[in-house]
Amino acid sequence: MTKKELALEIIKRLKKEYPDAGCTLDYNQAWKLLVSVRLAAQCTDARVNVVVQKLYAKFPDVKSLAEADVDAIEEIVRPCGLGRSKARDINACMKILWEQYGGNVPDDFDALLKLPGVGRKSANLIMGDVFGKPAIVTDTHCIRLVNRMGLVDGIKDPKKVEMELWKLIPPEEGSDFCHRLVYHGRDVCTARTKPYCDKCCLNDICAGNGR
Ligand code: SF4
């Protein structure tokens, strides 16, 4: 089986296993996903989903976060870790959205990358989830799983993994595929324990089975 054939088979099986897999960060407006992805660095999505409720109770829109005192944002987001730098980025990012984009999130990958605190992973997430465009989100689950599965060989750098996956994954499948990897990485192909290969739907085609 070529890597491309393997990728298509994995996509097919994960679709069946996790038909409704979507983004695990809660949001109902594009700018809120930008806030959440910044807070999610080194923090669980579950905690971010709780913290943002308090944040939006005090700062309900782009303008109020753009005009907010960084200290006031930090006080609320501190439970997510890296409070100071996350608060600074959120404030600076919302300022740019407010001043340059009329309070909207740009639907352009390069423009997203220029926003404070937004890297390739976040920009891809926004492109895929908010704008329905092709996206490959190489988070920690994605990188661990595609290495174990044999879709990439010993590559840990997120951008290099992304570039390899673009060659294998049909563009329209990328965003959902990466969401499904998160589910599979949490439930079955876990990081901290030995992966549960015996109950994995990929165990007859995965290079990492039993290792
Ligand atoms: S077979 Fe094992 S290593 Fe491969 S994806 Fe499943 S749990 Fe992970």
PDB file of C-alpha atoms and ligand atoms in Angstrom:
ATOM      1  CA  MET A   1       0.000   0.000   0.000  1.00  0.00           C
ATOM      2  CA  THR A   2       1.384   3.442  -0.900  1.00  0.00           C
ATOM      3  CA  LYS A   3       1.278   6.206   1.682  1.00  0.00           C
ATOM      4  CA  LYS A   4      -1.484   7.889  -0.276  1.00  0.00           C
ATOM      5  CA  GLU A   5      -3.557   4.700  -0.307  1.00  0.00           C
ATOM      6  CA  LEU A   6      -2.879   4.273   3.401  1.00  0.00           C
ATOM      7  CA  ALA A   7      -3.997   7.851   4.064  1.00  0.00           C
ATOM      8  CA  LEU A   8      -7.263   7.341   2.165  1.00  0.00           C
ATOM      9  CA  GLU A   9      -7.996   4.105   4.034  1.00  0.00           C
ATOM     10  CA  ILE A  10      -7.288   5.767   7.391  1.00  0.00           C
ATOM     11  CA  ILE A  11      -9.557   8.687   6.471  1.00  0.00           C
ATOM     12  CA  LYS A  12     -12.339   6.259   5.543  1.00  0.00           C
ATOM     13  CA  ARG A  13     -12.071   4.278   8.773  1.00  0.00           C
ATOM     14  CA  LEU A  14     -11.785   7.293  11.075  1.00  0.00           C
ATOM     15  CA  LYS A  15     -14.847   8.826   9.418  1.00  0.00           C
ATOM     16  CA  LYS A  16     -16.806   5.725  10.333  1.00  0.00           C
ATOM     17  CA  GLU A  17     -15.386   5.709  13.867  1.00  0.00           C
ATOM     18  CA  TYR A  18     -15.907   9.418  14.583  1.00  0.00           C
ATOM     19  CA  PRO A  19     -18.651  10.602  12.226  1.00  0.00           C
ATOM     20  CA  ASP A  20     -19.275  13.870  14.044  1.00  0.00           C
ATOM     21  CA  ALA A  21     -15.748  14.875  14.996  1.00  0.00           C
ATOM     22  CA  GLY A  22     -15.432  18.650  15.076  1.00  0.00           C
ATOM     23  CA  CYS A  23     -13.390  21.300  16.826  1.00  0.00           C
ATOM     24  CA  THR A  24     -13.181  20.650  20.575  1.00  0.00           C
ATOM     25  CA  LEU A  25     -12.972  24.368  21.348  1.00  0.00           C
ATOM     26  CA  ASP A  26     -16.372  26.014  21.856  1.00  0.00           C
ATOM     27  CA  TYR A  27     -17.028  29.159  19.819  1.00  0.00           C
ATOM     28  CA  ASN A  28     -19.872  30.825  17.999  1.00  0.00           C
ATOM     29  CA  GLN A  29     -17.988  33.654  16.308  1.00  0.00           C
ATOM     30  CA  ALA A  30     -14.719  33.581  14.359  1.00  0.00           C
ATOM     31  CA  TRP A  31     -12.848  35.976  16.659  1.00  0.00           C
ATOM     32  CA  LYS A  32     -13.689  33.759  19.633  1.00  0.00           C
ATOM     33  CA  LEU A  33     -11.899  30.831  18.002  1.00  0.00           C
ATOM     34  CA  LEU A  34      -8.843  33.056  17.615  1.00  0.00           C
ATOM     35  CA  VAL A  35      -8.959  33.800  21.348  1.00  0.00           C
ATOM     36  CA  SER A  36      -9.454  30.150  22.238  1.00  0.00           C
ATOM     37  CA  VAL A  37      -6.616  28.803  20.096  1.00  0.00           C
ATOM     38  CA  ARG A  38      -4.208  31.245  21.734  1.00  0.00           C
ATOM     39  CA  LEU A  39      -5.385  30.158  25.187  1.00  0.00           C
ATOM     40  CA  ALA A  40      -5.157  26.471  24.225  1.00  0.00           C
ATOM     41  CA  ALA A  41      -1.345  26.489  23.989  1.00  0.00           C
ATOM     42  CA  GLN A  42      -0.140  24.154  26.754  1.00  0.00           C
ATOM     43  CA  CYS A  43      -3.667  23.982  28.178  1.00  0.00           C
ATOM     44  CA  THR A  44      -6.586  21.592  27.730  1.00  0.00           C
ATOM     45  CA  ASP A  45      -9.474  22.597  25.479  1.00  0.00           C
ATOM     46  CA  ALA A  46     -11.861  21.762  28.336  1.00  0.00           C
ATOM     47  CA  ARG A  47     -10.239  24.356  30.592  1.00  0.00           C
ATOM     48  CA  VAL A  48     -10.168  26.935  27.789  1.00  0.00           C
ATOM     49  CA  ASN A  49     -13.898  26.416  27.228  1.00  0.00           C
ATOM     50  CA  VAL A  50     -14.546  27.313  30.885  1.00  0.00           C
ATOM     51  CA  VAL A  51     -12.156  30.274  31.064  1.00  0.00           C
ATOM     52  CA  VAL A  52     -13.533  31.967  27.924  1.00  0.00           C
ATOM     53  CA  GLN A  53     -16.997  32.086  29.463  1.00  0.00           C
ATOM     54  CA  LYS A  54     -15.631  34.337  32.214  1.00  0.00           C
ATOM     55  CA  LEU A  55     -13.629  36.334  29.679  1.00  0.00           C
ATOM     56  CA  TYR A  56     -16.636  37.038  27.459  1.00  0.00           C
ATOM     57  CA  ALA A  57     -18.841  37.891  30.430  1.00  0.00           C
ATOM     58  CA  LYS A  58     -16.507  40.845  31.033  1.00  0.00           C
ATOM     59  CA  PHE A  59     -15.357  41.535  27.445  1.00  0.00           C
ATOM     60  CA  PRO A  60     -18.165  40.474  25.103  1.00  0.00           C
ATOM     61  CA  ASP A  61     -16.775  41.643  21.765  1.00  0.00           C
ATOM     62  CA  VAL A  62     -13.668  42.458  19.735  1.00  0.00           C
ATOM     63  CA  LYS A  63     -13.789  46.151  20.650  1.00  0.00           C
ATOM     64  CA  SER A  64     -13.931  45.596  24.394  1.00  0.00           C
ATOM     65  CA  LEU A  65     -11.006  43.156  24.277  1.00  0.00           C
ATOM     66  CA  ALA A  66      -9.058  45.547  22.045  1.00  0.00           C
ATOM     67  CA  GLU A  67      -9.591  48.360  24.540  1.00  0.00           C
ATOM     68  CA  ALA A  68      -9.098  46.219  27.642  1.00  0.00           C
ATOM     69  CA  ASP A  69      -6.252  46.529  30.078  1.00  0.00           C
ATOM     70  CA  VAL A  70      -3.821  43.620  29.570  1.00  0.00           C
ATOM     71  CA  ASP A  71      -3.768  43.101  33.362  1.00  0.00           C
ATOM     72  CA  ALA A  72      -7.544  42.626  33.418  1.00  0.00           C
ATOM     73  CA  ILE A  73      -7.366  40.011  30.647  1.00  0.00           C
ATOM     74  CA  GLU A  74      -4.451  38.278  32.355  1.00  0.00           C
ATOM     75  CA  GLU A  75      -6.341  38.006  35.626  1.00  0.00           C
ATOM     76  CA  ILE A  76      -9.054  35.972  33.883  1.00  0.00           C
ATOM     77  CA  VAL A  77      -6.922  33.836  31.548  1.00  0.00           C
ATOM     78  CA  ARG A  78      -4.232  32.965  34.128  1.00  0.00           C
ATOM     79  CA  PRO A  79      -5.673  29.444  34.774  1.00  0.00           C
ATOM     80  CA  CYS A  80      -4.714  28.562  31.174  1.00  0.00           C
ATOM     81  CA  GLY A  81      -1.017  29.171  31.926  1.00  0.00           C
ATOM     82  CA  LEU A  82       1.325  31.690  30.245  1.00  0.00           C
ATOM     83  CA  GLY A  83      -1.210  34.305  31.317  1.00  0.00           C
ATOM     84  CA  ARG A  84       0.854  37.396  30.600  1.00  0.00           C
ATOM     85  CA  SER A  85       1.869  36.525  27.079  1.00  0.00           C
ATOM     86  CA  LYS A  86      -1.564  35.144  26.164  1.00  0.00           C
ATOM     87  CA  ALA A  87      -3.270  38.281  27.504  1.00  0.00           C
ATOM     88  CA  ARG A  88      -0.864  40.493  25.560  1.00  0.00           C
ATOM     89  CA  ASP A  89      -1.397  38.561  22.324  1.00  0.00           C
ATOM     90  CA  ILE A  90      -5.186  38.519  22.662  1.00  0.00           C
ATOM     91  CA  ASN A  91      -5.286  42.247  23.294  1.00  0.00           C
ATOM     92  CA  ALA A  92      -2.912  43.023  20.390  1.00  0.00           C
ATOM     93  CA  CYS A  93      -4.719  40.630  18.060  1.00  0.00           C
ATOM     94  CA  MET A  94      -8.149  42.118  18.824  1.00  0.00           C
ATOM     95  CA  LYS A  95      -6.713  45.622  18.303  1.00  0.00           C
ATOM     96  CA  ILE A  96      -5.627  44.647  14.781  1.00  0.00           C
ATOM     97  CA  LEU A  97      -8.984  43.014  14.021  1.00  0.00           C
ATOM     98  CA  TRP A  98     -10.763  46.139  15.234  1.00  0.00           C
ATOM     99  CA  GLU A  99      -8.511  48.692  13.572  1.00  0.00           C
ATOM    100  CA  GLN A 100      -7.658  46.940  10.292  1.00  0.00           C
ATOM    101  CA  TYR A 101     -10.470  44.484   9.590  1.00  0.00           C
ATOM    102  CA  GLY A 102     -13.570  46.204  10.958  1.00  0.00           C
ATOM    103  CA  GLY A 103     -13.758  43.706  13.807  1.00  0.00           C
ATOM    104  CA  ASN A 104     -13.744  40.707  11.442  1.00  0.00           C
ATOM    105  CA  VAL A 105     -11.279  37.837  11.067  1.00  0.00           C
ATOM    106  CA  PRO A 106      -9.450  37.878   7.698  1.00  0.00           C
ATOM    107  CA  ASP A 107     -10.068  34.818   5.510  1.00  0.00           C
ATOM    108  CA  ASP A 108      -6.514  34.821   4.233  1.00  0.00           C
ATOM    109  CA  PHE A 109      -3.872  32.450   5.577  1.00  0.00           C
ATOM    110  CA  ASP A 110      -0.971  34.919   5.319  1.00  0.00           C
ATOM    111  CA  ALA A 111      -2.986  37.698   6.954  1.00  0.00           C
ATOM    112  CA  LEU A 112      -3.881  35.343   9.805  1.00  0.00           C
ATOM    113  CA  LEU A 113      -0.220  34.408  10.257  1.00  0.00           C
ATOM    114  CA  LYS A 114       0.646  38.068  10.824  1.00  0.00           C
ATOM    115  CA  LEU A 115      -1.713  38.342  13.815  1.00  0.00           C
ATOM    116  CA  PRO A 116      -0.018  38.276  17.244  1.00  0.00           C
ATOM    117  CA  GLY A 117       0.075  34.790  18.736  1.00  0.00           C
ATOM    118  CA  VAL A 118      -1.179  33.092  15.559  1.00  0.00           C
ATOM    119  CA  GLY A 119       1.046  30.374  14.087  1.00  0.00           C
ATOM    120  CA  ARG A 120       0.455  27.930  11.237  1.00  0.00           C
ATOM    121  CA  LYS A 121      -1.551  25.552  13.419  1.00  0.00           C
ATOM    122  CA  SER A 122      -3.986  28.256  14.498  1.00  0.00           C
ATOM    123  CA  ALA A 123      -4.202  29.824  11.046  1.00  0.00           C
ATOM    124  CA  ASN A 124      -5.021  26.420   9.534  1.00  0.00           C
ATOM    125  CA  LEU A 125      -7.647  25.771  12.189  1.00  0.00           C
ATOM    126  CA  ILE A 126      -9.346  29.084  11.402  1.00  0.00           C
ATOM    127  CA  MET A 127      -9.173  28.502   7.633  1.00  0.00           C
ATOM    128  CA  GLY A 128     -10.695  25.036   7.962  1.00  0.00           C
ATOM    129  CA  ASP A 129     -13.260  25.550  10.691  1.00  0.00           C
ATOM    130  CA  VAL A 130     -14.402  29.105  10.132  1.00  0.00           C
ATOM    131  CA  PHE A 131     -14.034  29.450   6.378  1.00  0.00           C
ATOM    132  CA  GLY A 132     -14.379  25.833   5.230  1.00  0.00           C
ATOM    133  CA  LYS A 133     -11.108  26.013   3.294  1.00  0.00           C
ATOM    134  CA  PRO A 134      -8.475  23.241   2.987  1.00  0.00           C
ATOM    135  CA  ALA A 135      -6.493  22.969   6.215  1.00  0.00           C
ATOM    136  CA  ILE A 136      -4.028  20.685   7.966  1.00  0.00           C
ATOM    137  CA  VAL A 137      -3.773  21.294  11.711  1.00  0.00           C
ATOM    138  CA  THR A 138      -0.586  19.710  13.021  1.00  0.00           C
ATOM    139  CA  ASP A 139      -1.106  19.655  16.763  1.00  0.00           C
ATOM    140  CA  THR A 140       0.535  17.226  19.168  1.00  0.00           C
ATOM    141  CA  HIS A 141      -2.011  14.432  18.485  1.00  0.00           C
ATOM    142  CA  CYS A 142      -1.663  14.780  14.728  1.00  0.00           C
ATOM    143  CA  ILE A 143       2.135  14.656  14.832  1.00  0.00           C
ATOM    144  CA  ARG A 144       2.236  11.632  17.158  1.00  0.00           C
ATOM    145  CA  LEU A 145      -0.406   9.663  15.265  1.00  0.00           C
ATOM    146  CA  VAL A 146       0.731  10.209  11.685  1.00  0.00           C
ATOM    147  CA  ASN A 147       4.237   9.131  12.731  1.00  0.00           C
ATOM    148  CA  ARG A 148       2.930   5.981  14.413  1.00  0.00           C
ATOM    149  CA  MET A 149       0.676   5.197  11.456  1.00  0.00           C
ATOM    150  CA  GLY A 150       3.569   5.485   9.014  1.00  0.00           C
ATOM    151  CA  LEU A 151       2.151   8.400   7.037  1.00  0.00           C
ATOM    152  CA  VAL A 152       5.342  10.321   7.847  1.00  0.00           C
ATOM    153  CA  ASP A 153       8.668   8.919   8.970  1.00  0.00           C
ATOM    154  CA  GLY A 154      10.204  10.348  12.124  1.00  0.00           C
ATOM    155  CA  ILE A 155       9.195  13.955  11.421  1.00  0.00           C
ATOM    156  CA  LYS A 156       8.342  16.018  14.488  1.00  0.00           C
ATOM    157  CA  ASP A 157       8.529  19.549  13.144  1.00  0.00           C
ATOM    158  CA  PRO A 158       4.913  20.753  12.739  1.00  0.00           C
ATOM    159  CA  LYS A 159       5.476  22.606   9.474  1.00  0.00           C
ATOM    160  CA  LYS A 160       7.331  19.665   7.893  1.00  0.00           C
ATOM    161  CA  VAL A 161       4.560  17.269   8.975  1.00  0.00           C
ATOM    162  CA  GLU A 162       1.995  19.657   7.503  1.00  0.00           C
ATOM    163  CA  MET A 163       3.855  19.780   4.184  1.00  0.00           C
ATOM    164  CA  GLU A 164       4.093  15.966   4.024  1.00  0.00           C
ATOM    165  CA  LEU A 165       0.389  15.579   4.795  1.00  0.00           C
ATOM    166  CA  TRP A 166      -0.611  18.043   2.069  1.00  0.00           C
ATOM    167  CA  LYS A 167       0.876  15.511  -0.386  1.00  0.00           C
ATOM    168  CA  LEU A 168      -1.239  12.658   0.998  1.00  0.00           C
ATOM    169  CA  ILE A 169      -4.552  14.040   2.239  1.00  0.00           C
ATOM    170  CA  PRO A 170      -7.201  15.312  -0.207  1.00  0.00           C
ATOM    171  CA  PRO A 171      -7.489  19.053   0.606  1.00  0.00           C
ATOM    172  CA  GLU A 172     -11.209  18.907   1.391  1.00  0.00           C
ATOM    173  CA  GLU A 173     -10.601  16.120   3.941  1.00  0.00           C
ATOM    174  CA  GLY A 174      -7.756  17.784   5.855  1.00  0.00           C
ATOM    175  CA  SER A 175      -9.654  19.731   8.475  1.00  0.00           C
ATOM    176  CA  ASP A 176     -11.975  16.891   9.550  1.00  0.00           C
ATOM    177  CA  PHE A 177      -9.146  14.353   9.359  1.00  0.00           C
ATOM    178  CA  CYS A 178      -7.142  16.387  11.875  1.00  0.00           C
ATOM    179  CA  HIS A 179     -10.133  16.739  14.213  1.00  0.00           C
ATOM    180  CA  ARG A 180     -10.597  12.967  14.083  1.00  0.00           C
ATOM    181  CA  LEU A 181      -6.930  12.442  14.929  1.00  0.00           C
ATOM    182  CA  VAL A 182      -7.515  14.447  18.122  1.00  0.00           C
ATOM    183  CA  TYR A 183     -10.394  12.152  19.112  1.00  0.00           C
ATOM    184  CA  HIS A 184      -8.440   9.041  18.224  1.00  0.00           C
ATOM    185  CA  GLY A 185      -5.358  10.340  20.023  1.00  0.00           C
ATOM    186  CA  ARG A 186      -7.304  10.960  23.202  1.00  0.00           C
ATOM    187  CA  ASP A 187      -9.306   7.740  23.240  1.00  0.00           C
ATOM    188  CA  VAL A 188      -7.170   5.061  21.587  1.00  0.00           C
ATOM    189  CA  CYS A 189      -3.752   6.086  20.294  1.00  0.00           C
ATOM    190  CA  THR A 190      -2.837   7.777  23.538  1.00  0.00           C
ATOM    191  CA  ALA A 191       0.336   9.668  24.398  1.00  0.00           C
ATOM    192  CA  ARG A 192       0.962   8.798  28.027  1.00  0.00           C
ATOM    193  CA  THR A 193       0.085   5.131  27.974  1.00  0.00           C
ATOM    194  CA  LYS A 194       0.927   2.474  25.436  1.00  0.00           C
ATOM    195  CA  PRO A 195      -1.570   2.912  22.583  1.00  0.00           C
ATOM    196  CA  TYR A 196      -4.594   0.616  22.726  1.00  0.00           C
ATOM    197  CA  CYS A 197      -3.777  -1.103  19.420  1.00  0.00           C
ATOM    198  CA  ASP A 198      -5.902  -4.132  20.277  1.00  0.00           C
ATOM    199  CA  LYS A 199      -9.080  -2.047  20.099  1.00  0.00           C
ATOM    200  CA  CYS A 200      -7.987   0.271  17.261  1.00  0.00           C
ATOM    201  CA  CYS A 201      -9.884   0.307  13.961  1.00  0.00           C
ATOM    202  CA  LEU A 202      -6.564   0.768  12.144  1.00  0.00           C
ATOM    203  CA  ASN A 203      -4.582  -2.062  13.711  1.00  0.00           C
ATOM    204  CA  ASP A 204      -4.308  -4.156  10.518  1.00  0.00           C
ATOM    205  CA  ILE A 205      -2.878  -1.297   8.446  1.00  0.00           C
ATOM    206  CA  CYS A 206      -0.950   0.804  11.003  1.00  0.00           C
ATOM    207  CA  ALA A 207       2.847   0.694  11.090  1.00  0.00           C
ATOM    208  CA  GLY A 208       2.818   1.409  14.822  1.00  0.00           C
ATOM    209  CA  ASN A 209       0.575  -1.494  15.843  1.00  0.00           C
ATOM    210  CA  GLY A 210       2.192  -3.349  18.737  1.00  0.00           C
ATOM    211  CA  ARG A 211       5.202  -1.059  19.021  1.00  0.00           C
TER     212      ARG A 211
HETATM  213  S1  SF4 B   1      -2.820   0.584  15.709  1.00  0.00           S
HETATM  214 FE1  SF4 B   1      -1.947   1.364  17.623  1.00  0.00          FE
HETATM  215  S2  SF4 B   1      -0.334   2.806  17.000  1.00  0.00           S
HETATM  216 FE2  SF4 B   1      -1.664   2.467  15.225  1.00  0.00          FE
HETATM  217  S3  SF4 B   1      -3.185   4.127  15.302  1.00  0.00           S
HETATM  218 FE3  SF4 B   1      -4.052   2.348  16.339  1.00  0.00          FE
HETATM  219  S4  SF4 B   1      -3.551   2.654  18.504  1.00  0.00           S
HETATM  220 FE4  SF4 B   1      -2.210   4.005  17.308  1.00  0.00          FE
END
